[in-house]
N, CA, C and O atoms as a printed pandas DataFrame, in Angstrom:
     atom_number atom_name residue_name chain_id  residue_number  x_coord  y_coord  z_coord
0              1         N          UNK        A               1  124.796  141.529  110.270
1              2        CA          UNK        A               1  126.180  141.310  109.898
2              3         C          UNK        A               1  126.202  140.461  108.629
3              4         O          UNK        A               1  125.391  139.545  108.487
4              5         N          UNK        A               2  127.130  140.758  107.692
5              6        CA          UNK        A               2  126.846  139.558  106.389
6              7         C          UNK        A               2  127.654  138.778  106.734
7              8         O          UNK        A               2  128.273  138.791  107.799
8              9         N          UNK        A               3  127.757  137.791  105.615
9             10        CA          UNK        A               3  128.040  136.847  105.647
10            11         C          UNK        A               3  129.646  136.766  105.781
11            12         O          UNK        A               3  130.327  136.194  106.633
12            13         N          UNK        A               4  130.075  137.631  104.510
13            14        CA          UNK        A               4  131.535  138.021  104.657
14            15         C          UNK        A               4  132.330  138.190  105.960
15            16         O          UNK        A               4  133.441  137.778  106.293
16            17         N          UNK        A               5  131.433  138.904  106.568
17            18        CA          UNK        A               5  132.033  139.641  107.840
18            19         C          UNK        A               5  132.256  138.121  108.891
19            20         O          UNK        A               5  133.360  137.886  109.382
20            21         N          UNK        A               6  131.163  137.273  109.102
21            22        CA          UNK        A               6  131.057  136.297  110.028
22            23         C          UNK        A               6  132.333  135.102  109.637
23            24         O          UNK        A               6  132.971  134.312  110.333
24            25         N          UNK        A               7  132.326  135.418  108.225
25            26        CA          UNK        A               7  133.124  133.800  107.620
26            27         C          UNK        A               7  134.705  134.882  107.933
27            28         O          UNK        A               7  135.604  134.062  107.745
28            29         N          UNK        A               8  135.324  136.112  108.261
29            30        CA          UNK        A               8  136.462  136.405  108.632
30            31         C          UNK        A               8  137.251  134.886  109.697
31            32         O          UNK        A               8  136.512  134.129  110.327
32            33         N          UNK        A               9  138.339  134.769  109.688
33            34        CA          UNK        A               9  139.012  134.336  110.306
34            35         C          UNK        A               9  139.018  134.533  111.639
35            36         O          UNK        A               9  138.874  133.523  112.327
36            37         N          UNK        A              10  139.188  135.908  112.363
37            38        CA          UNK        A              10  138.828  136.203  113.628
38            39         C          UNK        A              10  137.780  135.914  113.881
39            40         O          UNK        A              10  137.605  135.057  114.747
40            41         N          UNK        A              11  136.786  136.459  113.287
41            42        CA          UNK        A              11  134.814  135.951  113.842
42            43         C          UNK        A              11  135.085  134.890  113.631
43            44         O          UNK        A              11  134.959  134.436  114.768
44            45         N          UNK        A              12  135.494  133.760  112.802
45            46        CA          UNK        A              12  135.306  132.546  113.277
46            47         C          UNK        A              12  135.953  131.703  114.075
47            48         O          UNK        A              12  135.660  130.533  114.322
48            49         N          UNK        A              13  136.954  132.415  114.520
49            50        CA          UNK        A              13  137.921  131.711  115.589
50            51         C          UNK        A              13  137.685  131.938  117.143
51            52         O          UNK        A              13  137.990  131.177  118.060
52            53         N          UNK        A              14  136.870  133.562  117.224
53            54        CA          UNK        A              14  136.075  133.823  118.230
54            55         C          UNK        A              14  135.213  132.899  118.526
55            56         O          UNK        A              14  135.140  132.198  119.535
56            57         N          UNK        A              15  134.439  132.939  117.419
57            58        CA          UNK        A              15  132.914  131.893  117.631
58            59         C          UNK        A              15  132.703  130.862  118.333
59            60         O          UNK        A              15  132.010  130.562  119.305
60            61         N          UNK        A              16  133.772  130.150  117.340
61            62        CA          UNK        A              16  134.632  128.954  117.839
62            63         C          UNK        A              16  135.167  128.625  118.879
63            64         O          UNK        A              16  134.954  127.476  119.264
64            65         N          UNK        A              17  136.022  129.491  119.672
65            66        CA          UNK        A              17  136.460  129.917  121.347
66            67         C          UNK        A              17  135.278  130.044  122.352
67            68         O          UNK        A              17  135.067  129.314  123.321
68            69         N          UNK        A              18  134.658  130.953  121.997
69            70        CA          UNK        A              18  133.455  130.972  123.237
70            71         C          UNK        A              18  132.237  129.472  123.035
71            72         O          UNK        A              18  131.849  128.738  123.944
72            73         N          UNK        A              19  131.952  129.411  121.889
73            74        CA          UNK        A              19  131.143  128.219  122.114
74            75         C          UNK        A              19  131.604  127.126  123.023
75            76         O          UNK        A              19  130.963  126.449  123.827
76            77         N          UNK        A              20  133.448  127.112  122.553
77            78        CA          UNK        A              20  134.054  125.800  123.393
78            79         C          UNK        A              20  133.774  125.823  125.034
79            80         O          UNK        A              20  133.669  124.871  125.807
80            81         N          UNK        A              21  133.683  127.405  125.317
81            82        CA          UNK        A              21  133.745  127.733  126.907
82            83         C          UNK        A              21  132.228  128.246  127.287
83            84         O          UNK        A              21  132.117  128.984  128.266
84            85         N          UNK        A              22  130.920  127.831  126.452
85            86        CA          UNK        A              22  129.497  127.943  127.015
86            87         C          UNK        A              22  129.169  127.696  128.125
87            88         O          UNK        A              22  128.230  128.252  128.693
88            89         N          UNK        A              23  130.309  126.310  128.904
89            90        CA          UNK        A              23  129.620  126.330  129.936
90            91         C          UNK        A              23  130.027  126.667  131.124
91            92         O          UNK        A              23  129.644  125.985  132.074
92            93         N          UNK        A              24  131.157  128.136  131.409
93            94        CA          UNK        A              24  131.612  128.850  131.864
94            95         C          UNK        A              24  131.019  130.680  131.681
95            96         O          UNK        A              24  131.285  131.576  132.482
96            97         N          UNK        A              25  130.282  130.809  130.554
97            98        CA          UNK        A              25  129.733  132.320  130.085
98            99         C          UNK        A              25  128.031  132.061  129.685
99           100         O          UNK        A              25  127.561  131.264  128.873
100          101         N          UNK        A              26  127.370  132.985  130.522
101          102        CA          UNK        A              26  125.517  132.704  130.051
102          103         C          UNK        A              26  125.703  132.711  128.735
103          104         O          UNK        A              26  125.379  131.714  128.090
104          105         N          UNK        A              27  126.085  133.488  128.297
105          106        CA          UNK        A              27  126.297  134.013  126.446
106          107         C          UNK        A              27  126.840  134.860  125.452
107          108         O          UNK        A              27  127.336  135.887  125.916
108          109         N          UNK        A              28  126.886  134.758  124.428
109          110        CA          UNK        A              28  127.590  136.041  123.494
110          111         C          UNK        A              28  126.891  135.729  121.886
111          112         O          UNK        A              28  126.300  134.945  121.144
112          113         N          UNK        A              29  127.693  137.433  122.135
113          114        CA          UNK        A              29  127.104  137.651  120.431
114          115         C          UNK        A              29  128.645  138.238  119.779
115          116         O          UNK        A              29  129.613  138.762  120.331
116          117         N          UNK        A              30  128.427  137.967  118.701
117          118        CA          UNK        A              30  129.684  138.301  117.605
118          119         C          UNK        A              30  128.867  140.022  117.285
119          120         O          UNK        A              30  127.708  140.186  116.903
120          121         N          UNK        A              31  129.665  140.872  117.518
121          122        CA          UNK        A              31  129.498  142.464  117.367
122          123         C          UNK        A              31  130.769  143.294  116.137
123          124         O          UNK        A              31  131.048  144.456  115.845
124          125         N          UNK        A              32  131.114  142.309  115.831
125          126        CA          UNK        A              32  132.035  142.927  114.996
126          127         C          UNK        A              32  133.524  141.740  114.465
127          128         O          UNK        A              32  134.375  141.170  115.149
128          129         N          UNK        A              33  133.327  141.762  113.293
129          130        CA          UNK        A              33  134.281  140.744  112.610
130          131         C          UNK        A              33  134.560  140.905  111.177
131          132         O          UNK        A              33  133.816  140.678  110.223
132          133         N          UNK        A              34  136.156  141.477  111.210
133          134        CA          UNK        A              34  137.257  141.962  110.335
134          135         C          UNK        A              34  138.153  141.047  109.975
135          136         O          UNK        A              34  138.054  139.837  110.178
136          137         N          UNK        A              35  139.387  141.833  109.227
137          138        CA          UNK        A              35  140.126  140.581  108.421
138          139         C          UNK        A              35  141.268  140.897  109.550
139          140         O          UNK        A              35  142.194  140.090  109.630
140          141         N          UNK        A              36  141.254  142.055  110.449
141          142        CA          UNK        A              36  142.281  142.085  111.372
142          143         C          UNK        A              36  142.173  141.519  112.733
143          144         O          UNK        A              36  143.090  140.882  113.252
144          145         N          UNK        A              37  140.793  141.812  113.426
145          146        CA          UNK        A              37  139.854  141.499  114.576
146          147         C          UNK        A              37  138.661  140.761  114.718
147          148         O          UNK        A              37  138.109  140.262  113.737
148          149         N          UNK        A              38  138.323  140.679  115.601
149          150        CA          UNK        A              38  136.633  140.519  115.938
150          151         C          UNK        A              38  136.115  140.824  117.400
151          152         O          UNK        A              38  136.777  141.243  118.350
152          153         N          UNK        A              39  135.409  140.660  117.373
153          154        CA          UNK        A              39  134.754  141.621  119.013
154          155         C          UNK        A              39  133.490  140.480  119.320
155          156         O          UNK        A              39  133.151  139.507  118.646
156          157         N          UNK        A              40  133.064  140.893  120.329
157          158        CA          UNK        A              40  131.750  139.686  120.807
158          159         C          UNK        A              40  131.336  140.551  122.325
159          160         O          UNK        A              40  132.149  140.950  123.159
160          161         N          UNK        A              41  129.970  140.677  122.370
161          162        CA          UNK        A              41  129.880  141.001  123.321
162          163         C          UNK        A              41  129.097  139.424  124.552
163          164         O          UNK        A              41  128.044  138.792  124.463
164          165         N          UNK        A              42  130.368  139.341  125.649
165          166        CA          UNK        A              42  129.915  138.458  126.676
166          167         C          UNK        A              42  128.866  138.839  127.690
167          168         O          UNK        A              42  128.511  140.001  127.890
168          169         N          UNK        A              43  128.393  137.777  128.319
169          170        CA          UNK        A              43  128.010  137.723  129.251
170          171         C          UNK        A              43  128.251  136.769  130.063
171          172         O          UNK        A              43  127.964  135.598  129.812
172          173         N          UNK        A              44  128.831  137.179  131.177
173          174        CA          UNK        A              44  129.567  136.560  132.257
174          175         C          UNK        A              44  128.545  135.725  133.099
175          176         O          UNK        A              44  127.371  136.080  132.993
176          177         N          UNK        A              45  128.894  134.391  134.133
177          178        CA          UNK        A              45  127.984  134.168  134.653
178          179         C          UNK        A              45  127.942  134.769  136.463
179          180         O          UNK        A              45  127.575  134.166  137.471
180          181         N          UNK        A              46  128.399  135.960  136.319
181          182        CA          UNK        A              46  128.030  136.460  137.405
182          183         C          UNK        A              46  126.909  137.722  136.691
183          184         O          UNK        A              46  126.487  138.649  137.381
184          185         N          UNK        A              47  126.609  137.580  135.478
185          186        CA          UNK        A              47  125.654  139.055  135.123
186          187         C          UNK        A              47  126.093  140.264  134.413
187          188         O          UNK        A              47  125.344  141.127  133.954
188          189         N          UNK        A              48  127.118  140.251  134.373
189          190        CA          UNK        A              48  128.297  141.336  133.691
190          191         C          UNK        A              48  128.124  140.951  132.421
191          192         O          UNK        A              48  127.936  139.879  131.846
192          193         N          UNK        A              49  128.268  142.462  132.016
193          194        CA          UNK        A              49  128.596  142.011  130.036
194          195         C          UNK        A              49  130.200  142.807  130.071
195          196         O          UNK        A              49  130.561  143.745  130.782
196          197         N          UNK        A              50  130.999  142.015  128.986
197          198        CA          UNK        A              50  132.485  142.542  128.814
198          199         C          UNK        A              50  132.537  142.331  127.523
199          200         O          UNK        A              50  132.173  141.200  127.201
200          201         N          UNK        A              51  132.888  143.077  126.601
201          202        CA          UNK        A              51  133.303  143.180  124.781
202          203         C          UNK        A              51  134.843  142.331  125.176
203          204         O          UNK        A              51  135.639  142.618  126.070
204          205         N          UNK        A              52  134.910  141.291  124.238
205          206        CA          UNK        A              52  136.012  140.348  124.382
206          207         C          UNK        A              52  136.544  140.548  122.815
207          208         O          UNK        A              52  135.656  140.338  121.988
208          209         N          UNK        A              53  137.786  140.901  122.289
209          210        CA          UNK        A              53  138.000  141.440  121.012
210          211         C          UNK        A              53  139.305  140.156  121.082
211          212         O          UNK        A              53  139.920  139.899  122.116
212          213         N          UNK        A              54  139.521  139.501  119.823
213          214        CA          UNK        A              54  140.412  138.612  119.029
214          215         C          UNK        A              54  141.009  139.570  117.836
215          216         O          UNK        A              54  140.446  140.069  116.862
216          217         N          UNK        A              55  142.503  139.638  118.337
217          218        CA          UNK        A              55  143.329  140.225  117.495
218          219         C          UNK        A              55  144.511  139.116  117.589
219          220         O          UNK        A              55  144.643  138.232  118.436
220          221         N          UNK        A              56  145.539  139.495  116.194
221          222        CA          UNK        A              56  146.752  138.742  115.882
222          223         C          UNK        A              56  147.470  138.701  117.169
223          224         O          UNK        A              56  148.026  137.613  117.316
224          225         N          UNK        A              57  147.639  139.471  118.096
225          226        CA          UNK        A              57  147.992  139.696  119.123
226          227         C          UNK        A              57  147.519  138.794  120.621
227          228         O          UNK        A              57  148.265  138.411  121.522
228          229         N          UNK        A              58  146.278  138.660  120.518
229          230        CA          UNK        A              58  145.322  137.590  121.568
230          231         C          UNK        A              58  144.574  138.042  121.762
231          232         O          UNK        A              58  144.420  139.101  121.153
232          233         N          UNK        A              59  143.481  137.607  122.784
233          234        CA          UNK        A              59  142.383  138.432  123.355
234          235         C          UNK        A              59  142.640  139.186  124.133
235          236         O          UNK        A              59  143.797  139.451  124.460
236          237         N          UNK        A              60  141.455  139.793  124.691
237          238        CA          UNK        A              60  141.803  141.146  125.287
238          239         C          UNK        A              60  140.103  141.601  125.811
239          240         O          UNK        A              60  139.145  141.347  125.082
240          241         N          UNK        A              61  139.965  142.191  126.963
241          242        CA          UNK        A              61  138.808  142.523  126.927
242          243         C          UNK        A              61  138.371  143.974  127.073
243          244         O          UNK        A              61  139.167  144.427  127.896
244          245         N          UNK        A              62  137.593  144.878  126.743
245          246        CA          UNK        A              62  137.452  146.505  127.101
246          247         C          UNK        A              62  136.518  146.701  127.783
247          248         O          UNK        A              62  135.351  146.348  127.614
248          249         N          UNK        A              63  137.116  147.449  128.838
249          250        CA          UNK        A              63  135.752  147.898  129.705
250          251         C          UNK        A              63  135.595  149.121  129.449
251          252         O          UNK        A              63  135.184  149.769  130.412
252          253         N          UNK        A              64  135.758  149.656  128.568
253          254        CA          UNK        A              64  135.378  151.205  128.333
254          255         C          UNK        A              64  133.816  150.761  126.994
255          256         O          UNK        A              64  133.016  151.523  126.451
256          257         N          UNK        A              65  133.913  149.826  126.938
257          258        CA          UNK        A              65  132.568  149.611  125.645
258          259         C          UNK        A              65  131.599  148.265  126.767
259          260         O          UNK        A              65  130.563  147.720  126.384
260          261         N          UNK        A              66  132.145  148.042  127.871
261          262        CA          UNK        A              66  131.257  147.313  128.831
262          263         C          UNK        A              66  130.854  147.494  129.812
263          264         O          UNK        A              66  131.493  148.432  130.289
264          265         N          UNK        A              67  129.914  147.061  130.679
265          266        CA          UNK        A              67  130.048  146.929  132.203
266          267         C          UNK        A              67  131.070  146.205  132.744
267          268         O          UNK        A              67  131.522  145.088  132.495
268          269         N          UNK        A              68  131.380  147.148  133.619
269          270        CA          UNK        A              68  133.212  145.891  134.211
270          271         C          UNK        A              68  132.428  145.362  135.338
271          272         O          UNK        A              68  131.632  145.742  136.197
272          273         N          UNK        A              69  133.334  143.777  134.721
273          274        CA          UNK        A              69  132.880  142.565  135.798
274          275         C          UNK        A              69  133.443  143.014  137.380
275          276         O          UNK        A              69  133.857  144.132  137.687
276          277         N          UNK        A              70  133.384  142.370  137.863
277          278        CA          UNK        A              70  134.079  142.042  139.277
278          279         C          UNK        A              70  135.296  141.184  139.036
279          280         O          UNK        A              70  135.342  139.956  138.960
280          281         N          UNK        A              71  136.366  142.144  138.918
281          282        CA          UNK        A              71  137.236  141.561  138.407
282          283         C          UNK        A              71  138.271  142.216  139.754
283          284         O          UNK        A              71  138.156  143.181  140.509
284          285         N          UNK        A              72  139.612  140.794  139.523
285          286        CA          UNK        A              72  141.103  140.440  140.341
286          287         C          UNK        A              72  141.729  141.770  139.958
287          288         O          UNK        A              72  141.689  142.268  138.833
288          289         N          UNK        A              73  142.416  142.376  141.231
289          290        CA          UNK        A              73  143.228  143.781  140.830
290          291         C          UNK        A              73  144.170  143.316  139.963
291          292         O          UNK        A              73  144.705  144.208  139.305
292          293         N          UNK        A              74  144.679  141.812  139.675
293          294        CA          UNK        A              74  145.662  141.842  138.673
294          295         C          UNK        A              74  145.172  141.815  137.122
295          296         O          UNK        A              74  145.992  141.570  136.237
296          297         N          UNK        A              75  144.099  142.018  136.887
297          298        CA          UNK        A              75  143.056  141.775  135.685
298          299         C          UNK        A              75  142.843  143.179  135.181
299          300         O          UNK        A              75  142.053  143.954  135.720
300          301         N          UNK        A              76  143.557  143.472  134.153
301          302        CA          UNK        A              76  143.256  144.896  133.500
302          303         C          UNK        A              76  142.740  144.757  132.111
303          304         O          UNK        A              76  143.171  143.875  131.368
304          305         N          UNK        A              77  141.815  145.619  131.740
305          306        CA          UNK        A              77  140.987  146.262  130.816
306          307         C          UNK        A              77  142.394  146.041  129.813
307          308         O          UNK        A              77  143.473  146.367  130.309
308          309         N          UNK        A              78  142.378  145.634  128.776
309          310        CA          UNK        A              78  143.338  146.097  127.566
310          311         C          UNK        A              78  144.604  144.322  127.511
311          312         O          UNK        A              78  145.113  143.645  126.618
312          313         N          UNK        A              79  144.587  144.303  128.561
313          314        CA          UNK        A              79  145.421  143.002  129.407
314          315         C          UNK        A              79  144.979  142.200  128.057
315          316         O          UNK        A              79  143.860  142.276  127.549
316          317         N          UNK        A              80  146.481  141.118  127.386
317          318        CA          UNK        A              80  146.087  140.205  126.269
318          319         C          UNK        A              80  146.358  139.245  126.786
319          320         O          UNK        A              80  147.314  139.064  127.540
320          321         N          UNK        A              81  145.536  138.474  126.446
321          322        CA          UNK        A              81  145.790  136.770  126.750
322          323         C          UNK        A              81  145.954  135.870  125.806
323          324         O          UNK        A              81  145.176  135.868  124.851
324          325         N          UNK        A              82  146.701  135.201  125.869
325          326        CA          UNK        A              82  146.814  133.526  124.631
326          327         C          UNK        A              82  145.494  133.363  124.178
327          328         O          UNK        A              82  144.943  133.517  123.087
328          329         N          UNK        A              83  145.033  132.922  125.591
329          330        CA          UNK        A              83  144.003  132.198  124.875
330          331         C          UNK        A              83  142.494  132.342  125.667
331          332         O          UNK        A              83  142.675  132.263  126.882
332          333         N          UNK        A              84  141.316  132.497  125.376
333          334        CA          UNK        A              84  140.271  132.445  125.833
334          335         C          UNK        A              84  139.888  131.997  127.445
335          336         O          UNK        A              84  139.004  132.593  128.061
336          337         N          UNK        A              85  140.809  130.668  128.150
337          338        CA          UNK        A              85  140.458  130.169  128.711
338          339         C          UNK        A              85  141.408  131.383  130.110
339          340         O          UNK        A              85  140.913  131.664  131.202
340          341         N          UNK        A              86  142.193  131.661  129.821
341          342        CA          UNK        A              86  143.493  132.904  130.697
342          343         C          UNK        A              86  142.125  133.920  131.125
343          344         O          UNK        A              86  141.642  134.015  132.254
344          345         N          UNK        A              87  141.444  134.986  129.269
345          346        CA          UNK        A              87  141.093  136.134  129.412
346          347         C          UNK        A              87  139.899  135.524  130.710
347          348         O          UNK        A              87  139.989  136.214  131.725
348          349         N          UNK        A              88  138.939  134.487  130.808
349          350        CA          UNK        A              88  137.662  134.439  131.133
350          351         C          UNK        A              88  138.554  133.983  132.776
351          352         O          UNK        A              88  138.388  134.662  133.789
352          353         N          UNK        A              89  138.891  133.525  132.762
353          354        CA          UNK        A              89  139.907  132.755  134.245
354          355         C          UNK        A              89  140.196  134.176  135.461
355          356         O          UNK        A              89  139.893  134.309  136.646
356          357         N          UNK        A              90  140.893  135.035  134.505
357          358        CA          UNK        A              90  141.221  136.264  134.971
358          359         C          UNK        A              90  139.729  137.465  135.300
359          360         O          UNK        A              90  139.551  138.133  136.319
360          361         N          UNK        A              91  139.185  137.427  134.531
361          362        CA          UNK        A              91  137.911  138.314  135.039
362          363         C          UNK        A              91  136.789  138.033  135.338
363          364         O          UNK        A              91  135.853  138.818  135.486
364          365         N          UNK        A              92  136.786  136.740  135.467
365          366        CA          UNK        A              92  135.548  135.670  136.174
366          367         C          UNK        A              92  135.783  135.186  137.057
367          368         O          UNK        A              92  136.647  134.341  136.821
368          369         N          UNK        A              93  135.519  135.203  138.026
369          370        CA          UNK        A              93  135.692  134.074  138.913
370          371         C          UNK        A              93  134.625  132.829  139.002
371          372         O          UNK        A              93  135.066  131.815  139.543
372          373         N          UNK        A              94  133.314  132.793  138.548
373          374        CA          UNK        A              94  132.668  132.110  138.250
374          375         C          UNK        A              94  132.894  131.327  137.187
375          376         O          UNK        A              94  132.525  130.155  137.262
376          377         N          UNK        A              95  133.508  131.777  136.048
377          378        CA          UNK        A              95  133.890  130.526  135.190
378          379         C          UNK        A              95  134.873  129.846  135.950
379          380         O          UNK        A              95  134.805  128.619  135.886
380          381         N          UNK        A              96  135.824  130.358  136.696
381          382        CA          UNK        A              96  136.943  129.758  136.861
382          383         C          UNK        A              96  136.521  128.580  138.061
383          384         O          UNK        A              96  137.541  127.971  138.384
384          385         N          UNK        A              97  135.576  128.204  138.640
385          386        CA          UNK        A              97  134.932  127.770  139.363
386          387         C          UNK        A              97  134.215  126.769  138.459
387          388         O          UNK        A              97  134.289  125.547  138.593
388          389         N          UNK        A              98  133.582  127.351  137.619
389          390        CA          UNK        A              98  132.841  126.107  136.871
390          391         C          UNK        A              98  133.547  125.617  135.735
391          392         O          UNK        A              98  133.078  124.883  134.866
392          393         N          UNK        A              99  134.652  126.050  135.797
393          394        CA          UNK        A              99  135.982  125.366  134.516
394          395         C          UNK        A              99  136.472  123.850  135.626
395          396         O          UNK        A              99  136.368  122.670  135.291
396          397         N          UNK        A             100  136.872  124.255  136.644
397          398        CA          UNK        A             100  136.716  123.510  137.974
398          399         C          UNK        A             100  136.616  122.304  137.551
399          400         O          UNK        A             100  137.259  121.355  137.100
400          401         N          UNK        A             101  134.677  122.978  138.114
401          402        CA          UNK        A             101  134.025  121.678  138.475
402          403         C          UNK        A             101  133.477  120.513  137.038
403          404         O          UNK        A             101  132.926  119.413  137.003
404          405         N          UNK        A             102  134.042  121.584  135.889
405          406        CA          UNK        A             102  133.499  120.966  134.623
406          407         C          UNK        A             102  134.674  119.486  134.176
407          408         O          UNK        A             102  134.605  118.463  133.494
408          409         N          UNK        A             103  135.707  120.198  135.069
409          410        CA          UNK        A             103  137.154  119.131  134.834
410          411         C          UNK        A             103  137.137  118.613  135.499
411          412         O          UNK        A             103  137.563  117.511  135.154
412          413         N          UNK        A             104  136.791  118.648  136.776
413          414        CA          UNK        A             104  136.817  117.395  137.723
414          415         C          UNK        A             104  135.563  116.055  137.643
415          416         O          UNK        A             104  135.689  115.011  138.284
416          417         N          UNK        A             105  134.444  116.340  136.779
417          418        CA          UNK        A             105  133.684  115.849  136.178
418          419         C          UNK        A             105  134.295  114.967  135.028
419          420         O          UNK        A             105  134.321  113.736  135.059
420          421         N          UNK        A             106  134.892  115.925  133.781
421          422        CA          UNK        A             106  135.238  114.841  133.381
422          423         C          UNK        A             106  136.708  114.143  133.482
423          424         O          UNK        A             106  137.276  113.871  132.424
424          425         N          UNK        A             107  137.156  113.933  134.363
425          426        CA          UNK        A             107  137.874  113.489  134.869
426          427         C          UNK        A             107  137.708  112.016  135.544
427          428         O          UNK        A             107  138.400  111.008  135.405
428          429         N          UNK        A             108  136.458  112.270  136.380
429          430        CA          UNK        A             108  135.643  111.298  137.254
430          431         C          UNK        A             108  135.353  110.353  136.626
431          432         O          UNK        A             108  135.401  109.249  137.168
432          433         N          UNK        A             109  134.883  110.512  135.015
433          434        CA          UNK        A             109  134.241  109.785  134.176
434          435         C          UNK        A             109  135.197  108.934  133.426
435          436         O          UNK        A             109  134.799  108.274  132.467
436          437         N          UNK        A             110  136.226  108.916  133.745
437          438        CA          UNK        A             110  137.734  108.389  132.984
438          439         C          UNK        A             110  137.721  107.201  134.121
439          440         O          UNK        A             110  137.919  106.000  133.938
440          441         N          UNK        A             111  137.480  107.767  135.131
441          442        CA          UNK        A             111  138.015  105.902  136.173
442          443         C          UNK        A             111  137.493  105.474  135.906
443          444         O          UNK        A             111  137.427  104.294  136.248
């Protein structure tokens, strides 16, 4: 990918989003980054990979370019979210578990 492509606004706002939530997803890669979009392919920490795409619109994830997670019947393929922490909440249940326990941690550390 060059350089151009990575320094887009979307790829870097993606980048930026999933790094914040590493310790909810094993990992990702940036697969595509435009002046309209960007794409990343995840990996969930139940083992699943899901293409997570950033448009003007929000995120969004496709399971027609992934393995679909084990995902909530209210959790659809195409479904946009605000913000990063909604899309991964909704088709993880393992992040949403270790978003949890990551807040009640630091939380603990405040008394």
């Amino acid at each position: 990918m060059s350089h151009s492509q990575v320094s887009s606004f979307f790829g870097t706002e993606l980048q930026r989003a999933l790094r914040e939530q590493a310790f909810g997803i094993t990992s990702f890669e940036l697969v595509d980054a435009g002046p309209l979009q960007a794409g990343a392919k995840v990996t969930l920490l139940e083992g699943s990979a899901v293409t997570v795409t950033l448009t003007g619109r929000g995120y969004h994830w496709d399971a027609h370019q992934s393995q679909r997670p084990s995902v909530s019947a209210s959790s659809s393929s195409g479904q946009v979210y605000e913000g990063i922490e909604d899309l991964l909440t909704a088709i993880s249940p393992l992040y949403q578990q270790r978003f949890q326990e990551t807040l009640f941690s630091k939380l603990a550390k405040l008394q």
